[in-house]
CSV table of C-alpha atoms in Angstrom, one decimal:
chain,number,residue,atom,x,y,z
A,285,MET,CA,131.8,144.7,116.7
A,286,GLU,CA,134.8,145.8,114.9
A,287,ASN,CA,135.4,145.6,111.2
A,288,LEU,CA,138.4,143.4,110.2
A,289,ASN,CA,139.3,145.8,107.6
A,290,LEU,CA,142.1,147.3,109.7
A,291,PRO,CA,145.3,149.1,108.7
A,292,LEU,CA,147.0,145.6,109.8
A,293,LEU,CA,150.4,146.4,108.7
A,294,GLU,CA,150.5,149.8,110.6
A,295,SER,CA,148.8,148.3,113.9
A,296,VAL,CA,150.4,146.0,116.4
A,297,GLU,CA,152.1,143.7,114.4
A,298,PRO,CA,155.3,145.1,113.3
A,299,ASP,CA,155.9,146.6,116.8
A,300,TYR,CA,155.2,143.4,118.4
A,301,ILE,CA,157.4,141.4,116.1
A,302,ASN,CA,160.1,144.0,116.4
A,303,GLU,CA,159.8,144.1,120.0
A,304,MET,CA,160.0,140.2,120.3
A,305,THR,CA,162.9,140.2,117.7
A,306,ALA,CA,164.8,142.5,119.9
A,307,ARG,CA,164.4,140.5,123.1
A,308,ARG,CA,165.3,137.3,121.3
A,309,GLU,CA,168.3,138.5,119.7
A,310,PRO,CA,170.8,138.5,122.4
A,311,ILE,CA,169.3,135.1,123.4
A,312,GLU,CA,169.3,133.3,120.1
A,313,LYS,CA,171.9,135.3,118.3
A,314,ALA,CA,172.3,133.6,114.9
A,315,LYS,CA,169.1,131.9,115.2
A,316,ALA,CA,167.2,135.0,115.9
A,317,MET,CA,164.4,136.2,113.5
A,318,THR,CA,166.2,138.1,110.9
A,319,GLY,CA,164.9,141.6,109.6
A,320,ALA,CA,164.1,139.7,106.4
A,321,VAL,CA,162.2,136.9,108.2
A,322,ALA,CA,160.3,139.4,110.1
A,323,ALA,CA,159.4,141.2,107.1
A,324,THR,CA,158.3,138.1,105.2
A,325,THR,CA,156.2,137.5,108.6
A,326,ILE,CA,154.4,140.6,108.4
A,327,ILE,CA,153.6,140.3,104.7
A,328,SER,CA,152.1,136.8,105.2
A,329,PHE,CA,150.2,137.8,108.2
A,330,GLY,CA,149.0,140.9,106.1
A,331,ALA,CA,148.1,138.5,103.2
A,332,LEU,CA,146.3,135.9,105.6
A,333,ALA,CA,144.2,138.7,107.1
A,334,ALA,CA,143.5,140.1,103.8
A,335,THR,CA,142.6,136.9,101.7
A,336,ALA,CA,142.0,134.4,104.5
A,337,TYR,CA,139.7,136.1,106.8
A,338,GLY,CA,137.5,138.5,104.5
A,339,GLN,CA,138.2,142.0,105.7
A,340,ASP,CA,134.6,142.9,104.5
A,341,LYS,CA,133.2,140.6,107.3
A,342,LYS,CA,132.7,141.3,110.8
A,343,LEU,CA,133.9,138.8,113.3
A,344,PRO,CA,131.1,137.4,115.5
A,345,GLY,CA,131.6,138.1,119.1
A,346,LYS,CA,131.6,134.3,119.9
A,347,ILE,CA,134.6,134.0,117.5
A,348,VAL,CA,136.4,137.2,119.1
A,349,ASP,CA,135.8,135.7,122.6
A,350,VAL,CA,137.7,132.3,121.5
A,351,LEU,CA,140.3,133.9,119.8
A,352,ASN,CA,141.1,136.3,122.8
A,353,PHE,CA,141.1,133.4,125.1
A,354,ALA,CA,143.5,131.6,122.9
A,355,LEU,CA,145.7,134.9,122.6
A,356,THR,CA,145.8,134.8,126.3
A,357,LEU,CA,147.2,131.3,126.3
A,358,GLU,CA,149.8,132.1,123.6
A,359,TYR,CA,150.8,135.1,125.4
A,360,LEU,CA,151.5,132.9,128.4
A,361,GLU,CA,153.5,130.5,126.6
A,362,ASP,CA,155.3,133.1,124.5
A,363,GLU,CA,156.6,135.1,127.4
A,364,PHE,CA,157.4,132.0,129.3
A,365,TYR,CA,159.8,130.6,126.8
A,366,ARG,CA,161.3,133.9,125.9
A,367,THR,CA,161.9,134.5,129.7
A,368,ALA,CA,163.6,130.9,130.0
A,369,LEU,CA,165.6,131.4,126.8
A,370,GLY,CA,166.9,134.7,128.4
A,371,SER,CA,167.6,133.2,131.8
A,372,GLY,CA,171.4,132.2,131.4
A,373,GLY,CA,172.3,128.8,132.3
A,374,LEU,CA,168.7,127.4,132.7
A,375,ILE,CA,168.1,125.5,129.4
A,376,PRO,CA,171.1,123.1,128.6
A,377,GLN,CA,173.0,123.7,125.3
A,378,ASP,CA,171.6,120.2,123.9
A,379,THR,CA,167.7,121.6,124.3
A,380,GLN,CA,168.3,125.0,123.1
A,381,ASP,CA,167.3,124.1,119.6
A,382,VAL,CA,164.0,122.6,120.8
A,383,PHE,CA,162.9,125.4,123.1
A,384,GLY,CA,164.1,127.9,120.5
A,385,GLN,CA,161.8,126.2,118.0
A,386,ILE,CA,158.9,126.2,120.5
A,387,SER,CA,159.5,129.8,121.4
A,388,LYS,CA,159.5,130.8,117.6
A,389,HIS,CA,156.2,129.1,117.2
A,390,GLU,CA,154.4,130.8,120.2
A,391,THR,CA,155.6,134.3,119.1
A,392,ALA,CA,154.1,133.5,115.8
A,393,HIS,CA,151.0,132.4,117.1
A,394,VAL,CA,150.6,135.7,119.3
A,395,ALA,CA,151.4,137.6,116.2
A,396,LEU,CA,148.9,135.8,113.9
A,397,LEU,CA,146.1,136.0,116.6
A,398,ARG,CA,146.6,139.6,117.0
A,399,SER,CA,146.6,140.2,113.2
A,400,VAL,CA,143.2,138.5,113.1
A,401,LEU,CA,141.7,140.4,116.1
A,402,GLY,CA,143.2,143.6,115.3
A,403,SER,CA,141.9,146.3,117.8
A,404,LYS,CA,139.7,143.6,119.4
A,405,ALA,CA,142.8,142.0,120.7
A,406,VAL,CA,143.2,141.8,124.6
A,407,ALA,CA,146.1,143.2,126.1
A,408,LYS,CA,148.8,140.9,127.5
A,409,PRO,CA,148.3,140.1,131.2
A,410,ASN,CA,150.9,140.5,133.7
A,411,PHE,CA,152.1,137.0,134.3
A,412,ASP,CA,153.7,135.2,137.4
A,413,PHE,CA,155.3,132.2,136.3
A,414,THR,CA,156.1,130.8,139.7
A,415,ALA,CA,152.3,130.7,140.2
A,416,GLY,CA,152.4,132.6,143.8
A,417,GLY,CA,155.7,130.7,144.5
A,418,ALA,CA,154.4,127.1,143.7
A,419,PHE,CA,157.2,126.9,141.1
A,420,ALA,CA,159.4,129.5,142.7
A,421,ASP,CA,162.6,128.4,140.9
A,422,VAL,CA,160.9,128.0,137.5
A,423,PHE,CA,163.6,130.0,135.7
A,424,ARG,CA,166.4,128.7,137.8
A,425,ASN,CA,165.8,125.0,137.9
A,426,TYR,CA,165.6,123.2,134.5
A,427,GLN,CA,163.4,120.5,135.8
A,428,THR,CA,160.8,123.0,137.4
A,429,PHE,CA,161.0,124.8,134.1
A,430,LEU,CA,160.2,121.6,131.9
A,431,ALA,CA,157.6,120.7,134.4
A,432,VAL,CA,155.7,123.9,133.8
A,433,SER,CA,156.3,123.7,130.2
A,434,GLN,CA,154.7,120.3,130.2
A,435,ALA,CA,151.7,121.6,131.9
A,436,PHE,CA,151.2,124.6,129.5
A,437,GLU,CA,151.7,122.6,126.3
A,438,ASP,CA,149.2,119.8,127.4
A,439,THR,CA,146.8,122.4,128.6
A,440,GLY,CA,147.0,124.3,125.3
A,441,VAL,CA,146.3,121.2,123.3
A,442,ARG,CA,143.1,120.6,125.5
A,443,ALA,CA,142.1,124.3,125.3
A,444,TYR,CA,142.0,124.6,121.4
A,445,LYS,CA,140.3,121.2,121.2
A,446,GLY,CA,137.6,122.5,123.5
A,447,GLN,CA,137.0,125.6,121.3
A,448,ALA,CA,136.8,124.1,117.9
A,449,GLY,CA,133.2,123.7,118.0
A,450,ASN,CA,132.8,127.4,118.8
A,451,LEU,CA,134.6,128.4,115.6
A,452,LYS,CA,132.6,126.2,113.0
A,453,SER,CA,130.9,129.3,111.6
A,454,ASN,CA,134.1,130.3,109.9
A,455,ASP,CA,136.0,127.6,108.2
A,456,LYS,CA,139.2,129.8,107.8
A,457,ILE,CA,139.5,130.5,111.4
A,458,LEU,CA,138.5,127.0,112.5
A,459,THR,CA,141.2,125.6,110.2
A,460,VAL,CA,143.9,128.0,111.6
A,461,ALA,CA,143.0,127.1,115.1
A,462,LEU,CA,143.2,123.5,114.3
A,463,GLN,CA,146.7,124.1,112.6
A,464,ILE,CA,147.8,125.8,115.8
A,465,HIS,CA,146.3,122.8,117.9
A,466,SER,CA,148.5,120.4,116.2
A,467,VAL,CA,151.7,122.3,116.8
A,468,GLU,CA,150.9,122.6,120.3
A,469,ALA,CA,150.5,118.7,120.5
A,470,ARG,CA,154.0,118.4,118.9
A,471,HIS,CA,155.4,120.5,121.4
A,472,ALA,CA,153.7,118.8,124.4
A,473,ALA,CA,154.9,115.3,123.0
A,474,MET,CA,158.6,116.5,122.7
A,475,VAL,CA,158.6,118.3,126.1
A,476,ARG,CA,157.0,115.1,127.6
A,477,ARG,CA,159.9,113.0,126.1
A,478,LEU,CA,162.4,115.5,127.5
A,479,ARG,CA,160.7,114.8,130.9
A,480,GLY,CA,161.0,111.0,130.4
A,481,GLU,CA,157.1,110.7,130.2
A,482,THR,CA,155.4,109.0,127.3
A,483,PRO,CA,154.6,111.5,124.6
A,484,TRP,CA,150.8,110.8,124.8
A,485,ILE,CA,148.7,111.1,128.0
A,486,VAL,CA,147.9,107.8,129.7
A,487,GLY,CA,144.6,107.9,131.6
A,488,ASP,CA,144.3,111.1,133.5
A,489,SER,CA,147.8,110.7,135.0
A,490,ARG,CA,150.1,113.7,135.5
A,491,GLY,CA,153.0,111.3,135.7
A,492,THR,CA,155.7,113.0,137.7
A,493,LEU,CA,154.3,116.3,137.6
A,494,PRO,CA,153.4,117.9,141.0
A,495,ALA,CA,149.9,117.5,142.2
A,496,ALA,CA,149.2,121.3,141.7
A,497,THR,CA,149.0,120.3,137.7
A,498,GLN,CA,146.4,117.6,138.2
A,499,PRO,CA,143.6,119.9,136.8
A,500,VAL,CA,145.6,119.9,133.5
A,501,TYR,CA,144.9,116.1,133.1
A,502,ASN,CA,141.6,115.4,134.9
A,503,GLY,CA,139.0,113.9,132.3
A,504,ASP,CA,141.6,112.8,130.0
A,505,GLY,CA,141.2,109.1,131.1
A,506,ASN,CA,137.9,109.1,129.0
A,507,THR,CA,137.6,105.8,127.0
A,508,THR,CA,134.2,106.4,125.5
A,509,GLN,CA,134.1,108.1,122.1
A,510,GLY,CA,130.7,108.9,120.2
A,511,THR,CA,128.7,105.9,121.1
A,512,VAL,CA,131.6,103.5,121.4
A,513,ASN,CA,133.3,102.1,124.3
A,514,VAL,CA,136.7,102.1,122.9
A,515,ALA,CA,138.4,100.2,125.7
A,516,ALA,CA,136.2,97.0,124.8
A,517,LEU,CA,137.3,97.1,121.2
A,518,PRO,CA,139.6,94.3,119.6
A,519,GLY,CA,143.3,95.0,120.8
A,520,SER,CA,142.3,97.8,123.1
A,521,SER,CA,142.3,98.5,126.8
A,522,ALA,CA,141.5,101.4,129.1
A,523,LYS,CA,145.1,102.5,128.7
A,524,ILE,CA,145.2,102.4,125.0
A,525,ALA,CA,141.6,103.8,124.6
A,526,SER,CA,142.7,106.8,126.9
A,527,GLN,CA,146.0,107.5,125.2
A,528,ALA,CA,144.6,107.1,121.7
A,529,PHE,CA,142.3,110.0,122.1
A,530,ASP,CA,143.0,113.6,123.8
A,531,GLU,CA,140.3,115.1,125.6
A,532,PRO,CA,139.2,118.8,125.5
A,533,LEU,CA,139.0,121.2,128.6
A,534,THR,CA,136.5,123.8,128.8
A,535,LYS,CA,137.3,127.4,128.9
A,536,GLN,CA,136.5,127.8,132.6
A,537,GLU,CA,138.9,124.7,133.3
A,538,VAL,CA,141.6,126.3,131.3
A,539,LEU,CA,141.3,129.7,132.9
A,540,ALA,CA,141.4,128.1,136.3
A,541,ILE,CA,144.7,126.5,135.3
A,542,ALA,CA,146.2,129.6,133.6
A,543,GLY,CA,144.8,132.0,136.1
A,544,LEU,CA,147.4,130.5,138.6
A,545,PHE,CA,149.9,132.4,136.5
A,546,ILE,CA,148.3,135.5,135.9
A,547,ARG,CA,148.7,138.5,138.3
A,548,LYS,CA,145.3,139.8,139.4
B,188,MET,CA,133.0,96.4,85.3
B,189,THR,CA,133.9,96.3,89.0
B,190,LYS,CA,131.4,96.7,91.7
B,191,ILE,CA,131.5,99.9,93.2
B,192,PHE,CA,131.1,100.1,97.0
B,193,LYS,CA,129.3,103.1,98.2
B,194,SER,CA,128.6,103.9,101.9
B,195,ASP,CA,125.1,104.4,102.6
B,196,ASP,CA,124.5,108.3,102.9
B,197,GLU,CA,120.8,108.5,103.2
B,198,GLU,CA,121.0,108.8,106.9
B,199,ASN,CA,123.9,111.0,107.6
B,200,ASN,CA,123.6,111.5,111.3
B,201,LEU,CA,124.6,109.9,114.5
B,202,GLU,CA,121.3,109.0,115.9
B,203,ILE,CA,120.7,106.5,113.1
B,204,ASN,CA,124.2,105.3,113.6
B,205,ILE,CA,123.5,104.6,117.2
B,206,GLU,CA,120.6,102.5,116.4
B,207,LYS,CA,122.9,100.5,113.9
B,208,LEU,CA,125.6,100.3,116.5
B,209,SER,CA,124.0,97.9,118.9
B,210,SER,CA,124.1,95.2,116.6
B,211,ARG,CA,127.4,96.0,115.3
B,212,ARG,CA,128.9,96.2,118.9
B,213,THR,CA,127.5,92.9,119.7
B,214,PHE,CA,129.2,91.4,116.6
B,215,LEU,CA,132.5,92.9,117.5
B,216,LYS,CA,132.0,91.7,121.0
B,217,PHE,CA,131.6,88.1,119.8
B,218,SER,CA,134.1,88.3,117.1
B,219,SER,CA,137.0,90.2,118.7
B,220,ALA,CA,139.0,87.0,119.7
B,221,ALA,CA,138.7,85.9,116.2
B,222,ALA,CA,139.6,89.3,114.7
B,223,LEU,CA,142.7,89.5,117.0
B,224,THR,CA,143.6,86.1,115.8
B,225,ALA,CA,143.1,87.1,112.1
B,226,VAL,CA,145.3,90.1,112.5
B,227,ALA,CA,148.0,88.3,114.4
B,228,PHE,CA,148.1,85.3,111.6
B,229,GLY,CA,148.1,87.8,109.2
B,230,ALA,CA,151.1,89.5,110.5
B,231,LEU,CA,153.1,86.5,111.0
B,232,ASN,CA,152.0,84.5,108.1
B,233,PRO,CA,155.3,84.1,106.2
B,234,GLU,CA,153.4,84.4,102.6
B,235,SER,CA,151.9,87.7,103.5
B,236,LEU,CA,155.3,89.0,104.8
B,237,SER,CA,157.0,88.0,101.6
B,238,ALA,CA,154.5,89.7,99.6
B,239,LYS,CA,154.4,92.7,102.2
B,240,THR,CA,150.7,92.9,101.5
B,241,ALA,CA,148.0,92.3,104.0
B,242,PHE,CA,144.2,92.7,104.2
B,243,LEU,CA,143.6,94.6,107.4
B,244,GLY,CA,141.6,93.5,110.5
B,245,LEU,CA,138.5,91.7,109.8
B,246,PRO,CA,137.7,89.5,106.7
B,247,ILE,CA,136.7,91.6,103.5
B,248,ASP,CA,133.0,91.0,102.9
B,249,ASP,CA,133.0,93.1,99.8
B,250,ASP,CA,134.3,92.8,96.2
B,251,LYS,CA,137.9,93.6,96.7
B,252,SER,CA,138.5,94.6,93.0
B,253,GLY,CA,135.9,97.4,93.4
B,254,VAL,CA,136.4,101.0,93.7
B,255,VAL,CA,135.7,102.1,97.5
B,256,ASP,CA,133.7,105.3,97.6
B,257,VAL,CA,134.2,106.9,101.1
B,258,GLY,CA,130.7,108.6,100.4
B,259,LYS,CA,129.5,112.1,101.1
B,260,GLY,CA,128.7,114.4,104.0
B,261,ASP,CA,130.2,113.8,107.4
B,262,ILE,CA,130.0,110.0,106.8
B,263,GLY,CA,132.2,110.3,103.7
B,264,VAL,CA,134.7,112.5,105.8
B,265,LEU,CA,134.9,110.0,108.5
B,266,ASN,CA,135.4,107.2,106.2
B,267,PHE,CA,138.3,109.0,104.7
B,268,VAL,CA,139.9,109.5,108.0
B,269,TYR,CA,138.9,105.6,108.7
B,270,ALA,CA,140.9,104.8,105.3
B,271,ASN,CA,144.1,106.5,106.9
B,272,GLU,CA,143.5,104.8,110.1
B,273,GLN,CA,143.5,101.5,108.3
B,274,LEU,CA,146.6,102.3,106.4
B,275,GLU,CA,148.5,103.4,109.5
B,276,ALA,CA,147.2,100.5,111.8
B,277,ALA,CA,148.5,98.0,109.0
B,278,PHE,CA,152.0,99.8,108.9
B,279,TYR,CA,152.6,99.6,112.6
B,280,THR,CA,151.3,96.2,113.0
B,281,GLN,CA,153.8,95.1,110.2
B,282,VAL,CA,156.6,97.2,111.9
B,283,ILE,CA,156.0,95.4,115.3
B,284,ALA,CA,155.6,91.9,113.7
B,285,THR,CA,159.0,92.4,111.8
B,286,PRO,CA,161.1,94.8,113.8
B,287,TYR,CA,164.1,96.2,112.4
B,288,SER,CA,167.3,94.8,113.9
B,289,ALA,CA,168.3,98.2,115.3
B,290,MET,CA,165.1,98.4,117.3
B,291,ASN,CA,165.9,99.0,121.1
B,292,SER,CA,163.5,98.6,123.9
B,293,ALA,CA,162.6,102.3,124.0
B,294,GLU,CA,161.7,102.5,120.3
B,295,ARG,CA,159.8,99.3,120.5
B,296,ALA,CA,157.9,100.8,123.2
B,297,ILE,CA,157.1,103.9,121.3
B,298,LEU,CA,156.2,101.9,118.1
B,299,THR,CA,154.0,99.4,120.2
B,300,ASP,CA,152.1,102.3,121.6
B,301,ILE,CA,151.5,104.0,118.3
B,302,ARG,CA,150.4,100.7,116.7
B,303,ASP,CA,148.0,100.2,119.6
B,304,ASN,CA,146.8,103.7,119.2
B,305,GLU,CA,146.2,103.4,115.4
B,306,VAL,CA,144.6,100.0,115.9
B,307,ALA,CA,142.1,101.8,118.4
B,308,HIS,CA,141.4,104.5,115.9
B,309,ARG,CA,140.5,102.1,113.1
B,310,GLU,CA,138.5,100.1,115.4
B,311,PHE,CA,136.5,102.9,116.6
B,312,PHE,CA,135.8,104.1,113.2
B,313,ARG,CA,134.7,100.6,112.3
B,314,ALA,CA,132.4,100.4,115.1
B,315,GLN,CA,131.0,103.9,115.1
B,316,LEU,CA,130.3,103.9,111.3
B,317,GLY,CA,128.8,100.6,111.4
B,318,LYS,CA,127.3,99.5,108.2
B,319,LYS,CA,128.3,102.8,106.7
B,320,ALA,CA,132.0,101.9,107.1
B,321,ILE,CA,134.0,101.3,104.1
B,322,PRO,CA,135.3,98.0,103.7
B,323,ASN,CA,138.7,96.8,104.7
B,324,LEU,CA,141.4,98.3,102.1
B,325,GLN,CA,144.4,96.4,100.8
B,326,VAL,CA,147.6,98.0,101.2
B,327,ASN,CA,151.1,97.5,99.8
B,328,PHE,CA,154.3,98.2,101.6
B,329,THR,CA,156.7,96.8,99.2
B,330,SER,CA,158.5,100.1,99.0
B,331,VAL,CA,159.2,99.9,102.7
B,332,ASN,CA,162.2,98.0,103.9
B,333,PHE,CA,161.0,96.8,107.4
B,334,ASN,CA,164.5,95.9,108.1
B,335,SER,CA,165.8,99.5,107.9
B,336,ARG,CA,165.3,101.8,110.9
B,337,GLU,CA,165.5,104.8,108.4
B,338,SER,CA,163.0,103.4,106.1
B,339,VAL,CA,160.4,102.6,108.7
B,340,LEU,CA,160.6,105.7,110.5
B,341,GLN,CA,160.6,108.0,107.4
B,342,THR,CA,157.7,106.2,106.3
B,343,ALA,CA,155.8,106.6,109.7
B,344,MET,CA,156.7,110.0,109.9
B,345,MET,CA,155.2,110.9,106.5
B,346,PHE,CA,152.0,108.9,107.4
B,347,GLU,CA,151.7,110.8,110.7
B,348,ASP,CA,152.6,114.2,109.2
B,349,ASN,CA,150.0,113.6,106.4
B,350,GLY,CA,147.3,112.2,109.0
B,351,THR,CA,147.6,115.3,110.9
B,352,ALA,CA,147.4,117.8,107.9
B,353,ALA,CA,144.3,115.8,106.5
B,354,LEU,CA,142.6,116.2,110.0
B,355,ASN,CA,143.5,119.9,110.1
B,356,GLY,CA,142.1,120.3,106.6
B,357,GLY,CA,139.1,117.9,107.1
B,358,GLY,CA,137.7,119.7,110.3
B,359,GLN,CA,135.9,122.3,108.3
B,360,LEU,CA,134.1,119.8,106.0
B,361,LEU,CA,132.4,118.1,109.2
B,362,LYS,CA,129.0,119.4,110.0
B,363,ASN,CA,128.3,117.6,113.2
B,364,PRO,CA,130.1,119.2,116.0
B,365,LEU,CA,130.5,116.0,117.9
B,366,PHE,CA,132.4,114.5,114.8
B,367,LEU,CA,134.6,117.8,114.6
B,368,LEU,CA,135.3,117.2,118.4
B,369,ILE,CA,136.2,113.5,117.7
B,370,ALA,CA,138.5,114.7,114.8
B,371,GLY,CA,140.2,117.2,117.2
B,372,LYS,CA,140.7,114.2,119.7
B,373,LEU,CA,142.5,112.2,117.1
B,374,VAL,CA,144.5,114.9,115.4
B,375,SER,CA,146.5,115.9,118.4
B,376,VAL,CA,147.5,112.3,119.1
B,377,GLU,CA,148.6,111.9,115.4
B,378,ALA,CA,150.7,115.2,115.9
B,379,ARG,CA,152.3,113.6,119.1
B,380,HIS,CA,153.0,110.5,117.0
B,381,ALA,CA,154.5,112.8,114.3
B,382,ALA,CA,156.6,114.8,116.7
B,383,THR,CA,157.9,111.6,118.4
B,384,LEU,CA,159.1,109.9,115.1
B,385,ARG,CA,160.7,113.0,114.1
B,386,ASP,CA,162.6,113.2,117.5
B,387,LEU,CA,163.6,109.4,116.9
B,388,LEU,CA,165.0,110.5,113.4
B,389,ARG,CA,166.8,113.5,114.6
B,390,PRO,CA,166.9,113.7,118.5
B,391,MET,CA,166.9,116.7,120.5
B,392,SER,CA,166.6,118.9,117.4
B,393,ALA,CA,163.9,121.4,116.1
B,394,PHE,CA,162.9,118.7,113.8
B,395,PHE,CA,159.9,117.5,116.0
B,396,SER,CA,158.2,120.6,114.7
B,397,GLY,CA,160.6,121.5,112.0
B,398,ASP,CA,160.5,124.2,109.6
B,399,ASP,CA,160.0,121.7,106.9
B,400,ILE,CA,156.5,120.8,108.0
B,401,THR,CA,155.4,123.7,110.7
B,402,ASP,CA,155.5,127.0,108.8
B,403,PRO,CA,158.2,129.2,110.7
B,404,ALA,CA,156.5,132.5,110.0
B,405,THR,CA,153.1,131.4,111.2
B,406,GLY,CA,153.7,128.7,113.4
B,407,LEU,CA,151.0,126.7,111.5
B,408,ASP,CA,151.1,123.0,110.8
B,409,PRO,CA,149.8,122.3,107.2
B,410,ALA,CA,146.1,121.6,106.5
B,411,ARG,CA,145.5,119.3,103.5
B,412,THR,CA,142.3,118.6,101.5
B,413,PRO,CA,141.2,115.2,101.2
B,414,ALA,CA,142.7,115.1,97.7
B,415,GLN,CA,146.0,116.2,98.8
B,416,ALA,CA,146.2,113.9,101.6
B,417,LEU,CA,145.1,110.9,99.5
B,418,ALA,CA,147.6,111.6,97.0
B,419,VAL,CA,150.3,111.1,99.6
B,420,ILE,CA,149.2,107.7,100.8
B,421,LYS,CA,147.9,106.4,97.2
B,422,PRO,CA,151.2,104.6,96.5
B,423,TYR,CA,150.5,102.4,99.6
B,424,VAL,CA,146.9,101.6,99.0
B,425,VAL,CA,146.1,99.1,96.5
B,426,THR,CA,142.2,99.3,96.7
B,427,PRO,CA,141.0,102.1,94.5
B,428,VAL,CA,139.4,104.8,96.8
B,429,SER,CA,137.1,107.2,95.5
B,430,ILE,CA,136.7,110.8,97.4
B,431,ALA,CA,134.7,112.4,94.6
B,432,ARG,CA,131.6,113.0,96.6
B,433,LEU,CA,133.3,114.6,99.6
B,434,PRO,CA,132.3,118.2,100.5
B,435,GLN,CA,134.8,120.6,98.9
B,436,PRO,CA,136.8,122.9,101.3
B,437,LYS,CA,136.0,126.4,101.3
B,438,ALA,CA,139.1,127.6,103.2
């Protein structure tokens, strides 16, 4: 177990942010994180870590596991969008702002989780965004890119939701996880709209996504919450009851999905 | 003095609720048609439209001049969320009952879905909380111009951003992991609503998760305390709501 009292500012964050900034700059040009923004970011991470997480406390192994699980998903999303934004001609001009914003958030999530984990942070895996060829043109075909993006975002929402209970022992980290979770949901809704889908998940339908993505949606058709059959309530239906509540995925279910994109 | 409503918090756990739910569910089952009728007539009643105020859902069985105390512990937090859901459900019910003239079919479909989701959230809490549920709150939307697309969508966005932030901040206040999970199931749907409304206001831009709401340095949405979240919706809620006995956030 590692103490959180790490020299955070000298650890991984500046390098990581600088690296990401350097990669982003040729892509986003004026929209790139400026040095000033990056500096602010580092300071605020330092402040967060120092004041919010309590540097005198050790992070329990259970929380480290959850945060590293989340970090792995954020690595996946971060590299995915940076690669896409750097693939000339892939993302049309009219959605550059949308994906620039999403990419910015994923980079920030990676940096934030790494700052909390310090030396406990897992290394970034090697990704294969074609999933062994299933999405061979993911960075050449905008529709394929959108499909994988939707699958990642909807998975991310369900993944964070499934881990909330495991963070209950630390109010601050639980709250930060929830604050990331709702941003992933914003991303998911937006990408779904770009694909012409409803912004919310109806039943356990993957819509027009390929069959390989069905595990992302399995179980989302649940209509019972607590002890209430929501579908039977006034004004409700099975469709409404399912779309009004997002369902969690277990860590295993998420890793089975994400694992398709991780080189062994 | 006014009668003060307090939710019963002697038995702040789900098992007790389950017992009480069976009778509540029977009641809902038999009264659902009547309740729907009441909602529909409430929405269509020209008098209530001109006043732009409406009682929500089932008839109020409590002293409506009284302060509504959401209670304490998990039940208090859930009742506070229920208050938010009552407000949102009433708002979208009005939006669909008196659509702004520029509402096209795509926007109507979106706003109808959001109404349905919020009504489902409200009815879920009413059923799950059973006897511990706060009564129906009276709302006041006189500041909203339901004929104006901008007024409606801006108000909706504000409710959804606030609902998301309230659930983000409220998670840590819940003791029962099952309730935390349910809050998690709700909050991402509220965030999906928020992003969608933002995209209707400023299409195909960064606004769906804009720097005005999602901190660009951390990539985090806001987390609001119940007091902060209540302050945002207070102008729209006529019934005085007390959150004095809610657990205090530590983070």
